[in-house]
Coordinates of C-alpha atoms and ligand atoms in Angstrom, one line a residue:
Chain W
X26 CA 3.8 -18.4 -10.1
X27 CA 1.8 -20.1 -7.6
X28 CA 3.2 -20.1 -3.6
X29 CA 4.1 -23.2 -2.0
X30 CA 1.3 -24.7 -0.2
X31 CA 0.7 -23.9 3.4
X32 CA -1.9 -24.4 6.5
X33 CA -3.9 -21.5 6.5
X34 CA -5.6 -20.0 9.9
X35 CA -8.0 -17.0 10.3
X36 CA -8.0 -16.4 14.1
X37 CA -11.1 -14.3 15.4
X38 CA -9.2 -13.1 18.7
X39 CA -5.8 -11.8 19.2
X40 CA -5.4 -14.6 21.6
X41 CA -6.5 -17.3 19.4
X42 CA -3.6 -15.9 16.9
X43 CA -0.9 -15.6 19.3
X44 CA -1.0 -19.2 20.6
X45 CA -1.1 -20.0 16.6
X46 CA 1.9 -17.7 16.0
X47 CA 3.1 -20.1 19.1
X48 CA 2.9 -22.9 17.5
X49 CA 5.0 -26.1 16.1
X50 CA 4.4 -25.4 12.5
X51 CA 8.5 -24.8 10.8
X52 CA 7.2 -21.3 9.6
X53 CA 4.8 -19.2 10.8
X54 CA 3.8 -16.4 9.1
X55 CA 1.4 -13.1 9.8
X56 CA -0.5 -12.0 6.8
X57 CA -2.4 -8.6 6.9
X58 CA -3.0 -6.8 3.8
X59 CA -0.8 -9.3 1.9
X60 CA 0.6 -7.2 -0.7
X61 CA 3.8 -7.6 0.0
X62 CA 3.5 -10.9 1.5
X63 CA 1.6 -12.6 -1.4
X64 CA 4.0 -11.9 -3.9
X65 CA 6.8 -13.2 -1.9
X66 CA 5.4 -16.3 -1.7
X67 CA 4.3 -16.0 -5.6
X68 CA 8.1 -15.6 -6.3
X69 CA 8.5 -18.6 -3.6
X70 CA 11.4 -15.9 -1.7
X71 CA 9.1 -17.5 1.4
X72 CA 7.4 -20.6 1.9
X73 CA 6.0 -20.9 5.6
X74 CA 4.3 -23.8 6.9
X75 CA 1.5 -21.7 8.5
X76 CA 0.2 -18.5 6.9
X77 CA -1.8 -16.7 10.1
X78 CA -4.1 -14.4 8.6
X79 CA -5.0 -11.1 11.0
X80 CA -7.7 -10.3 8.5
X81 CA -10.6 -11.6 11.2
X82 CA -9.3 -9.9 13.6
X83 CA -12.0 -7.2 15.4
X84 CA -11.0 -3.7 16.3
X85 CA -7.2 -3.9 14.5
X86 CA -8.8 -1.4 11.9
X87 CA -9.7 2.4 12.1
X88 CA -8.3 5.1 13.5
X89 CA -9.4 7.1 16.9
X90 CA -8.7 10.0 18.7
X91 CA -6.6 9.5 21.7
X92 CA -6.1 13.0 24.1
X93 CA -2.8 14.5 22.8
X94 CA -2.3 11.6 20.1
X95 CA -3.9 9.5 17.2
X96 CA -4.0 5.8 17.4
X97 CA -4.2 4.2 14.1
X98 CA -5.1 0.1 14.3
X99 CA -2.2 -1.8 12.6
X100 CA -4.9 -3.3 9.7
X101 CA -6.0 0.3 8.6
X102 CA -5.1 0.4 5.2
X103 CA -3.4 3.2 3.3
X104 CA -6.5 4.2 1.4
X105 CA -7.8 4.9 4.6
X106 CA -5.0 7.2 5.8
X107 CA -5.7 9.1 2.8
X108 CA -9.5 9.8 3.7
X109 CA -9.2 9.7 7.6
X110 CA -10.1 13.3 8.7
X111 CA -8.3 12.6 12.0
X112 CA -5.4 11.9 10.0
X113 CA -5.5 14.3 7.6
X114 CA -6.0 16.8 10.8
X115 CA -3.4 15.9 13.3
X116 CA -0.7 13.8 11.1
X117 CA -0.9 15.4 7.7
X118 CA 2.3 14.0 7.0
X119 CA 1.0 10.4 6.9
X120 CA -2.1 11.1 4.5
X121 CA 0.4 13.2 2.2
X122 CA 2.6 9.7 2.3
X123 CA 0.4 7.3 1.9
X124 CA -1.3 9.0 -1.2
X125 CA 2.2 8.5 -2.5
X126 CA 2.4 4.9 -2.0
X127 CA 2.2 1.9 -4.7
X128 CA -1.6 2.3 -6.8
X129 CA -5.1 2.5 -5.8
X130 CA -5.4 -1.3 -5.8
X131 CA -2.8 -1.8 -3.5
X132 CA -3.8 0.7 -1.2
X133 CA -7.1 -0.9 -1.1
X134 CA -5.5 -3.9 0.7
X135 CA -2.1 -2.7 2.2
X136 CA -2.0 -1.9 6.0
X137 CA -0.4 0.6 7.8
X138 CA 0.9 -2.2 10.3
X139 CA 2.2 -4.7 7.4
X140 CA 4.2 -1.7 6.0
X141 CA 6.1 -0.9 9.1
X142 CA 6.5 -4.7 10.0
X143 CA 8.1 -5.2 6.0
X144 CA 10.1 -2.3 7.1
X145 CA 11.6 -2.4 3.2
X146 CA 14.4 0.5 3.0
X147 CA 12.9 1.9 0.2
X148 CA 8.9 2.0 1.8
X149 CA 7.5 5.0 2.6
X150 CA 6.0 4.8 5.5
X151 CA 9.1 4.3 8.4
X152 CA 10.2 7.7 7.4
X153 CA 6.5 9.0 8.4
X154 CA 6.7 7.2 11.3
X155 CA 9.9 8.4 12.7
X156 CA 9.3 11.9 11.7
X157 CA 5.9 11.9 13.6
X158 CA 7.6 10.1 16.8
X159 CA 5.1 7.1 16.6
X160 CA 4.8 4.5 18.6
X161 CA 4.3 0.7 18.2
X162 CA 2.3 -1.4 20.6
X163 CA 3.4 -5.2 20.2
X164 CA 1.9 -7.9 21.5
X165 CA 3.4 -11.3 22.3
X166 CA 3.0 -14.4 24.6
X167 CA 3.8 -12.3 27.4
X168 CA 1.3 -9.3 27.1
X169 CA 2.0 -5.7 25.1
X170 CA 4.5 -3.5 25.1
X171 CA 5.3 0.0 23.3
X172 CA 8.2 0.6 21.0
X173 CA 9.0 4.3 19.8
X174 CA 9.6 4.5 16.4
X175 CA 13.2 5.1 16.9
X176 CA 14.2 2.1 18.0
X177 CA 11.5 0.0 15.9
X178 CA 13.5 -0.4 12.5
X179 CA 16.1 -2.6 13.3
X180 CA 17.9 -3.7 10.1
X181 CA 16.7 -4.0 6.3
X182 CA 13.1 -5.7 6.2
X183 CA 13.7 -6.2 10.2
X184 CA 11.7 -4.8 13.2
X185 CA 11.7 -4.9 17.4
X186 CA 8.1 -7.6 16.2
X187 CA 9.5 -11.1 16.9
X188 CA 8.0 -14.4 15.3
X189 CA 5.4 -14.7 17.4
X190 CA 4.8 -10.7 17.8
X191 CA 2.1 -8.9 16.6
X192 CA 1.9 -5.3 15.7
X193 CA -1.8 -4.2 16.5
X194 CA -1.3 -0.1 16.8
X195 CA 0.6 2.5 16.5
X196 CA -0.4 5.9 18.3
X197 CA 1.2 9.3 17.0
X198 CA 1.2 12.3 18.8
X199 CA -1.0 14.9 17.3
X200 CA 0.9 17.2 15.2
X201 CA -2.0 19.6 14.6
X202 CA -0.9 23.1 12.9
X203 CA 2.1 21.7 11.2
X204 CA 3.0 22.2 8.3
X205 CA 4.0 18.9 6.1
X206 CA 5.6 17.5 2.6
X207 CA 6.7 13.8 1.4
X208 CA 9.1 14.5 -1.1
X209 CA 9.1 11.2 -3.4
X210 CA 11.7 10.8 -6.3
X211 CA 10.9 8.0 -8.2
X212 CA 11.6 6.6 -11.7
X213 CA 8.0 6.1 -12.8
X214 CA 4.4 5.9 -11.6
X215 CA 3.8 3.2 -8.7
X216 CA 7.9 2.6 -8.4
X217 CA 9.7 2.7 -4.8
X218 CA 11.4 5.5 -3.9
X219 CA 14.8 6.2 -4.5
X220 CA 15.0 8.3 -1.9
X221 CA 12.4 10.1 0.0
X222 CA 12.0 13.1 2.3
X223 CA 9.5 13.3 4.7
X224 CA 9.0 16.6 6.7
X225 CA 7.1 18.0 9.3
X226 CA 7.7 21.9 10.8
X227 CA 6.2 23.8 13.2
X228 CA 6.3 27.7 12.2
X229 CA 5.7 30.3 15.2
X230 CA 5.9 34.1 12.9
X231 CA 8.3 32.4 10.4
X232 CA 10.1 31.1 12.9
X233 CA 11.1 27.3 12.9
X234 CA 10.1 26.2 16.2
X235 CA 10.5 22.7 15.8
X236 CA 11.4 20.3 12.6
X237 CA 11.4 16.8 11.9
X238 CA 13.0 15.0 9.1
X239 CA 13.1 11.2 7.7
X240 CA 14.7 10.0 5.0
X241 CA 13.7 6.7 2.7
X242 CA 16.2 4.2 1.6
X243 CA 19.6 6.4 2.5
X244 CA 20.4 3.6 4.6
X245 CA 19.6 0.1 5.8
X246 CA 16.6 1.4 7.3
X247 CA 14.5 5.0 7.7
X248 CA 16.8 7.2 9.4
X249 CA 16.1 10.8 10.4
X250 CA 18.2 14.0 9.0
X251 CA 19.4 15.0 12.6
X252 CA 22.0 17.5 11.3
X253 CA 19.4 19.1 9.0
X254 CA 17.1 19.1 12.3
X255 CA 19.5 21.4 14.6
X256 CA 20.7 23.7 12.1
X257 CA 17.4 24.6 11.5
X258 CA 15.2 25.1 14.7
X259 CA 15.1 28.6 15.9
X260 CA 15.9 30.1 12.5
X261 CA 13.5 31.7 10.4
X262 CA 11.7 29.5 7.8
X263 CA 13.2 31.1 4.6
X264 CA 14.6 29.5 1.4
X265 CA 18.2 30.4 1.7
X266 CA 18.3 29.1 5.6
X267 CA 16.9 25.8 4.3
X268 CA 19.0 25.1 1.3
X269 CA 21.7 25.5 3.4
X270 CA 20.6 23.3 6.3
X271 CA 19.3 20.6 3.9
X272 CA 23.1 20.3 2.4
X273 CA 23.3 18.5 5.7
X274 CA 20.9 16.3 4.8
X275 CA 23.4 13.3 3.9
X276 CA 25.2 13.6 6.8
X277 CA 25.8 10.2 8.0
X278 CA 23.8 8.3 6.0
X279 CA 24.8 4.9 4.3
X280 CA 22.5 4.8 1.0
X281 CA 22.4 1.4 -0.8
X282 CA 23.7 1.3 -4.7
X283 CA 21.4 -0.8 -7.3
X284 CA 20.2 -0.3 -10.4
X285 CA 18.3 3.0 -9.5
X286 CA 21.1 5.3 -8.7
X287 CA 24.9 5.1 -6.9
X288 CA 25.3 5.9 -3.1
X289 CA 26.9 9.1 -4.0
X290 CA 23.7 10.1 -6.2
X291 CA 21.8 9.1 -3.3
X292 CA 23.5 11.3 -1.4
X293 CA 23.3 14.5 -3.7
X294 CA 19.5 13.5 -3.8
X295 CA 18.8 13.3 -0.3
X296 CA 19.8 17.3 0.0
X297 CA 18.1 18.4 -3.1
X298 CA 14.5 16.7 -1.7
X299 CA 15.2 18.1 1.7
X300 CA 15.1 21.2 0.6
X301 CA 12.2 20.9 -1.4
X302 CA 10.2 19.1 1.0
X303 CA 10.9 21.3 3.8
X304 CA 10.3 24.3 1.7
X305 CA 7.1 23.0 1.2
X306 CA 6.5 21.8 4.2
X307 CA 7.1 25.4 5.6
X308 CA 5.1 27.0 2.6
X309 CA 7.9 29.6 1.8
Chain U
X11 CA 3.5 -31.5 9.6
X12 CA 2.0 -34.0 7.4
X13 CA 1.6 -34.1 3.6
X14 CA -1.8 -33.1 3.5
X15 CA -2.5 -29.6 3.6
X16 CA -6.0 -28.9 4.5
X17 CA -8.4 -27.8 2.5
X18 CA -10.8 -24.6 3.5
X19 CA -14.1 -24.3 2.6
X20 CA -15.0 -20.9 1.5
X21 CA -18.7 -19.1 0.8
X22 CA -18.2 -15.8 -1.7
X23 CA -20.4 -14.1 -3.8
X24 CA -18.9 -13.8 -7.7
X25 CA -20.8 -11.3 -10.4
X26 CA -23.6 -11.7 -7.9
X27 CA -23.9 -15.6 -7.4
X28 CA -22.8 -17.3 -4.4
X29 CA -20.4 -20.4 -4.8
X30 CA -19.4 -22.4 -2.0
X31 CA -16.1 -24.4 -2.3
X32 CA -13.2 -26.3 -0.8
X33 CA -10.1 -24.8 -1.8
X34 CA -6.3 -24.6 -0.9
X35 CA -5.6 -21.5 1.3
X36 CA -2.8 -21.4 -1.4
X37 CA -4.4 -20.2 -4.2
X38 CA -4.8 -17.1 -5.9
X39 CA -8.5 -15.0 -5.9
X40 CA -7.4 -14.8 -9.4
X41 CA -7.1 -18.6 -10.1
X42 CA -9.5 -19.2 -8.4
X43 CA -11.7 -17.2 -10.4
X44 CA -10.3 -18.0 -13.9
X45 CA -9.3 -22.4 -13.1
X46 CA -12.5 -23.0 -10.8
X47 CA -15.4 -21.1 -12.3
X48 CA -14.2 -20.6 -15.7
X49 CA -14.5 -16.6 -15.5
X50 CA -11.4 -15.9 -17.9
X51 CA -12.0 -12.6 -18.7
X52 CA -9.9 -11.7 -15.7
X53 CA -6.3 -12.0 -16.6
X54 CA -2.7 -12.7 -15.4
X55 CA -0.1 -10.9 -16.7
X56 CA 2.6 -10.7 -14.4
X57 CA 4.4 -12.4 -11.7
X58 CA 5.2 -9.4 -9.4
X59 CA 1.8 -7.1 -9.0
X60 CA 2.5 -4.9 -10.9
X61 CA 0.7 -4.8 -14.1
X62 CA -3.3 -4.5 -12.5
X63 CA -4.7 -6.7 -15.4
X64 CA -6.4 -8.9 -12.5
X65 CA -8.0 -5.7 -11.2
X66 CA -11.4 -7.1 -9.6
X67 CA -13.6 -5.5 -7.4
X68 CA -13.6 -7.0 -3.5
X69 CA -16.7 -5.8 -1.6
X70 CA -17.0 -2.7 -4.0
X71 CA -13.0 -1.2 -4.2
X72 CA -10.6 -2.4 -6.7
X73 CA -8.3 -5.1 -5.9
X74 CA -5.3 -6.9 -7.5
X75 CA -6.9 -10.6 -7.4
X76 CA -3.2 -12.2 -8.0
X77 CA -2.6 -10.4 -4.8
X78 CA -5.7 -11.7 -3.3
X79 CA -5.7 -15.6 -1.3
X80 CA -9.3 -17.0 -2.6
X81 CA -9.5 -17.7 1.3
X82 CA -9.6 -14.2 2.0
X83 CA -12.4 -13.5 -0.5
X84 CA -14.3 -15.9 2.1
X85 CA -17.9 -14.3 3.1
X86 CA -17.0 -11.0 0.7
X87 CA -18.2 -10.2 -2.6
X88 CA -16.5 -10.1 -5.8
X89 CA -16.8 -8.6 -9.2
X90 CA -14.8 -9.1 -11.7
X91 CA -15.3 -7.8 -15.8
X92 CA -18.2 -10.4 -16.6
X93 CA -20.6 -9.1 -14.5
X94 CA -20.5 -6.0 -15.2
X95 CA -22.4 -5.6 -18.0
X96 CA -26.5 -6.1 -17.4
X97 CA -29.2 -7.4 -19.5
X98 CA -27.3 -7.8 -22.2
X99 CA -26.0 -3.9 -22.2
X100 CA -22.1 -3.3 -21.9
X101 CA -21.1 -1.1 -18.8
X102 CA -21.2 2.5 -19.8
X103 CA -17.0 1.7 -18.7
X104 CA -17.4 -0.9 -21.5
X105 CA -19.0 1.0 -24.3
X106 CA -17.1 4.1 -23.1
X107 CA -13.5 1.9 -24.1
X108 CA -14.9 0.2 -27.4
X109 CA -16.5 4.1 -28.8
X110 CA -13.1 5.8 -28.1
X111 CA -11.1 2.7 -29.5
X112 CA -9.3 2.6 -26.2
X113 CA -8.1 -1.1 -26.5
X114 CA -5.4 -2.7 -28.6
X115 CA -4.2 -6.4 -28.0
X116 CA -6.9 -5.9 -25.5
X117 CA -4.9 -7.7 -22.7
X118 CA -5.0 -5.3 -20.1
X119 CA -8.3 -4.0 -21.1
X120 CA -10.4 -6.2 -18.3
X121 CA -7.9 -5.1 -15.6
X122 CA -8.2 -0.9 -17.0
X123 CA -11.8 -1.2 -17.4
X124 CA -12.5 -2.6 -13.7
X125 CA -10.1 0.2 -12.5
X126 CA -11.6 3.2 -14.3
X127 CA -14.9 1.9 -12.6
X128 CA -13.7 2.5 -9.2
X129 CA -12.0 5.5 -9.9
X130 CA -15.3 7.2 -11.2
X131 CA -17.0 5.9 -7.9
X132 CA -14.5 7.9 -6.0
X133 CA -14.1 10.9 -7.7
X134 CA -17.1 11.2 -10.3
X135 CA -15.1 14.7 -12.4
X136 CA -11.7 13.7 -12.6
X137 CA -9.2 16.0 -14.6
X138 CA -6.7 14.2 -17.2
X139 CA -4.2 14.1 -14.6
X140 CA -6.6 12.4 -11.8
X141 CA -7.4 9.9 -14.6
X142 CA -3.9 8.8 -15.3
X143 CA -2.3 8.7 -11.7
X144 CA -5.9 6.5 -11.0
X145 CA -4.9 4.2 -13.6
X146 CA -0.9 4.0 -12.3
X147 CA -1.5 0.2 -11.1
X148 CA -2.7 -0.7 -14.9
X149 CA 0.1 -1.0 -17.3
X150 CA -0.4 -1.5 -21.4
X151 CA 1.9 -3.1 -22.7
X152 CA 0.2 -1.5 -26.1
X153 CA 1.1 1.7 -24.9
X154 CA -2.5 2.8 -25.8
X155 CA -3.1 5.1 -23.0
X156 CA -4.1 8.5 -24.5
X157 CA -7.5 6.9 -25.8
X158 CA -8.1 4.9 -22.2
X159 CA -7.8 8.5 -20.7
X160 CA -10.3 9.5 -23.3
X161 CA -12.7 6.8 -22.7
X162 CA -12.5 7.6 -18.6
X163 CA -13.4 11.4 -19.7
X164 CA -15.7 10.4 -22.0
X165 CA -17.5 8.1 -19.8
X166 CA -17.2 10.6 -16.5
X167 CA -18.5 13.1 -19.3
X168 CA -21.7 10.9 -19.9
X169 CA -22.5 10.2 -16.6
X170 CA -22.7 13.8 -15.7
X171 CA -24.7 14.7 -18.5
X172 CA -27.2 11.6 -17.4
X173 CA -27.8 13.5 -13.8
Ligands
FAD30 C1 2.8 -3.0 -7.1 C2 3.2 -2.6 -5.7 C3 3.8 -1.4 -5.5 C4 4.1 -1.0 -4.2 N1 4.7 0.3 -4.0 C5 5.0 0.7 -2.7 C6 5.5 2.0 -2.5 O1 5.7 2.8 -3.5 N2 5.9 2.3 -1.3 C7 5.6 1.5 -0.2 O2 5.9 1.9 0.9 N3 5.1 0.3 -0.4 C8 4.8 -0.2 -1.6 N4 4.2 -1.4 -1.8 C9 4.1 -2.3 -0.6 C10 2.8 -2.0 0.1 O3 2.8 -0.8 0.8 C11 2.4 -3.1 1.1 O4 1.1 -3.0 1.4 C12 3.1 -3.1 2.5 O5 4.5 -3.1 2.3 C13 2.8 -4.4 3.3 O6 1.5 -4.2 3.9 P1 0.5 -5.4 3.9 O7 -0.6 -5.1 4.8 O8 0.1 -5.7 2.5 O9 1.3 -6.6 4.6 P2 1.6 -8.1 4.2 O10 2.1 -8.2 2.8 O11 0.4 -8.9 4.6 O12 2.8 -8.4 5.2 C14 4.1 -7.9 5.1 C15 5.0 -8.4 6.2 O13 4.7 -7.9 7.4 C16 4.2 -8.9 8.4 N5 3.1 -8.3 9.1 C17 2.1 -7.6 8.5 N6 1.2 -7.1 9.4 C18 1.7 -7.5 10.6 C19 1.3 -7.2 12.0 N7 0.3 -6.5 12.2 N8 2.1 -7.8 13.0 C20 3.2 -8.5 12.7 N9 3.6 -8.8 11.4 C21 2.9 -8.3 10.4 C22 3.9 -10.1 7.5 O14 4.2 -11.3 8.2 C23 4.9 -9.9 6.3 O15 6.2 -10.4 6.7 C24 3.9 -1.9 -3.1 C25 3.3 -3.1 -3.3 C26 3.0 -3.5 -4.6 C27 2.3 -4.8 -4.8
FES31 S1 -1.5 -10.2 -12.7 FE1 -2.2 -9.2 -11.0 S2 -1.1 -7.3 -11.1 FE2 -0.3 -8.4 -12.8
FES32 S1 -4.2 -3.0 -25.2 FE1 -2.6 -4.4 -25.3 S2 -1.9 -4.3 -23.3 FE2 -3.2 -2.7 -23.3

């Protein structure tokens, strides 16, 4: 189908796009990569009056090194997570997830910051992002401010970015040395998740020093495995220790049911990846 | 707002000539490419993203052009499956798909063929299994993908041979 027609605006300075995100217009919209966003509107699910495209935008791409963390530009597209060296150095985690996302042509065009602003239960990337401790700088019509990851997902397809918000960055400690795995079940090649495991250790002689778990579409948004987390810190990194910490994996959660699987098979999934991921992610 | 939407002039290069038009920031790369200059050989065939048969390329990566505004495409440079082949010579891509039969209806064949191009660019000696998780965004509804995965090899094969 063809989207409901719109004003279209391609600012060429944040300023410029935050007075038009300010605007009178009925519905203003941000576009970055636009592969979610663009068939939304083909399906006619949205139909803003203005479409604000960040596309124009200098230095919202690219990633750079930052001290102690990584700060990735909101437009930076999932292709280039997969090929970043810093990334693949110092947040392994997010190159292994974004290789995992969608198809080469859509990560070609879809952002990093559009991801996390869709914030779709079943998207990869929130899981990444909580597991890695990131944190979102916003900015609105009253200057930037920094969100941890933690209290970024709000609700289903809802984020701390107002209307007239935008996300430009998102800086993630450096996790160098640690050892990572995206466990992904999905039906077929390029599906969603139906659940999804992202894990992050740090190993001192077989010994889990510190572990980080998030979980994709067990609830209304990415949530971490905080059970999983504190059974298994200070114990050694061994398969029997982790199958029984991931059976811990579900605790809490509130997994949707649809036509890929029942809550309670979300459930019995969510241990069964942790285990794998983290078994992988510890490399025993 | 009023009834009239505006109108935005864009300047893009297509299979290497430069257009300039006035269109609405509402419509598709892909329509735009297909309604406006007549260049049908890139197809629709789904509402949703999914299927790759608009594959293009955008400033030199593949693109899905349904998933493209024709106002983003301003200032960049697009080729789609008729420019590809030069002087009256297919694409190796293009005579790699017709010598291993790798085509059926033929429908997602523009989309497949613009896709295994890009792959190759990125990884010149792909295994069978690189090949088909670089062709996941290109569905056939034909099911005839063991002979594109033979065309790819086949063509990945050729070009290796040529260095
Ligand atoms: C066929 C297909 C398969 C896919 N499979 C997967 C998958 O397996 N896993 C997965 O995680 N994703 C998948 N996706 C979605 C893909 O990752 C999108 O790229 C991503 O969700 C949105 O990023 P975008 O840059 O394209 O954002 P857009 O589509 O441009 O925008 C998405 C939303 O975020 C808002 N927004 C975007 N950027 C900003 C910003 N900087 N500040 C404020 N608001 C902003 C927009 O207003 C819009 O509401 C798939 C998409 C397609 C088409
Ligand atoms: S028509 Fe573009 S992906 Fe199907
Ligand atoms: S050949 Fe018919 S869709 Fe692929």
């Amino acid at each position: 189908m063809i989207p409901a027609a719109f004003d279209y605006l391609a600012p060429t300075s944040i300023e410029e796009a935050l007075a038009a995100l300010s605007s009178d217009a009925d519905e203003v919209k941000v576009l970055a990569g636009g592969q979610s966003l663009i068939p939304v509107l083909r399906l006619r699910l949205a139909a803003p009056t203005l479409v604000v495209d960040l596309g124009r935008l200098p230095d919202l791409a690219g990633v750079r090194d930052d001290g102690g963390a990584i700060l990735i530009g909101a437009m930076t597209t999932h292709d280039e997570l997969t090929r970043e060296p810093l990334v693949s150095e110092h947040a392994t985690l997010l190159a292994k997830v974004a290789q995992t996302v969608a198809d080469p042509q859509v990560r070609h065009r879809g952002t990093f910051g559009g991801a996390l602003v869709h914030a779709d239960p079943a998207g990869d990337f929130p899981a990444a992002a909580l597991a890695l401790d990131a944190e979102m700088t916003i900015v609105g019509p009253s200057g930037p401010r920094t969100v941890p990851a933690a209290e970024f997902f709000t609700d289903l397809f809802t984020t701390a970015v107002s209307e007239d918000e935008i996300l430009t960055a998102v800086r993630v400690p450096k996790h160098t040395g640690w050892g990572s795995h995206y466990e992904k079940f999905h039906r077929s090649a390029q599906m969603w998740s139906i659940v999804g495991v992202a894990a992050t250790v740090r190993l001192d002689g077989g010994t889990v020093v510190e572990v980080k778990v998030g979980l994709t579409n067990m609830a209304s948004t990415a949530i971490r495995a905080a059970a999983v987390e504190q059974q298994l810190v200070g114990q050694p990194a061994a398969p029997e220790v982790i199958a029984s910490a991931a059976e811990r994996a579900a605790d809490g959660t509130s997994p949707p049911t649809d036509v890929n699987g029942d809550a309670d098979y979300r459930q019995h999934l969510a241990k069964v990846l942790t285990r794998r991921a983290l078994i992988t992610a510890c490399g025993c | 707002m009023g009834l009239a939407w505006g109108m935005t002039r864009i300047s893009v290069s297509v299979d290497g000539i430069a257009y300039v038009d006035e269109v609405e920031p509402r419509m598709l790369l892909v329509h735009y490419l297909r309604d406006r200059l007549g260049k049908t050989g890139t197809v629709v065939g789904c509402d949703t993203s999914n299927c790759g048969s608009c594959t293009v390329h955008l400033d030199g990566r593949s693109v899905k052009s349904c998933a493209v505004l024709a106002v983003q495409a301003d200032g960049h440079e697009v080729i789609t499956i008729e420019g590809i082949a030069k002087d009256g010579e297919l694409h190796p891509m293009q005579r790699a798909f017709h010598e291993s039969h790798a085509l059926q209806c033929g429908y997602c064949t523009p989309g497949m063929i613009m896709q295994s191009i890009d792959l190759l660019a990125a990884n010149p000696d792909p295994t069978e299994a690189d090949v088909r998780e670089g062709l996941e965004g290109n569905l056939c509804r034909c099911t005839g993908y063991h002979n594109i995965v033979k065309a790819v090899l086949t063509a990945a094969a050729d070009a290796k041979a040529a260095r």
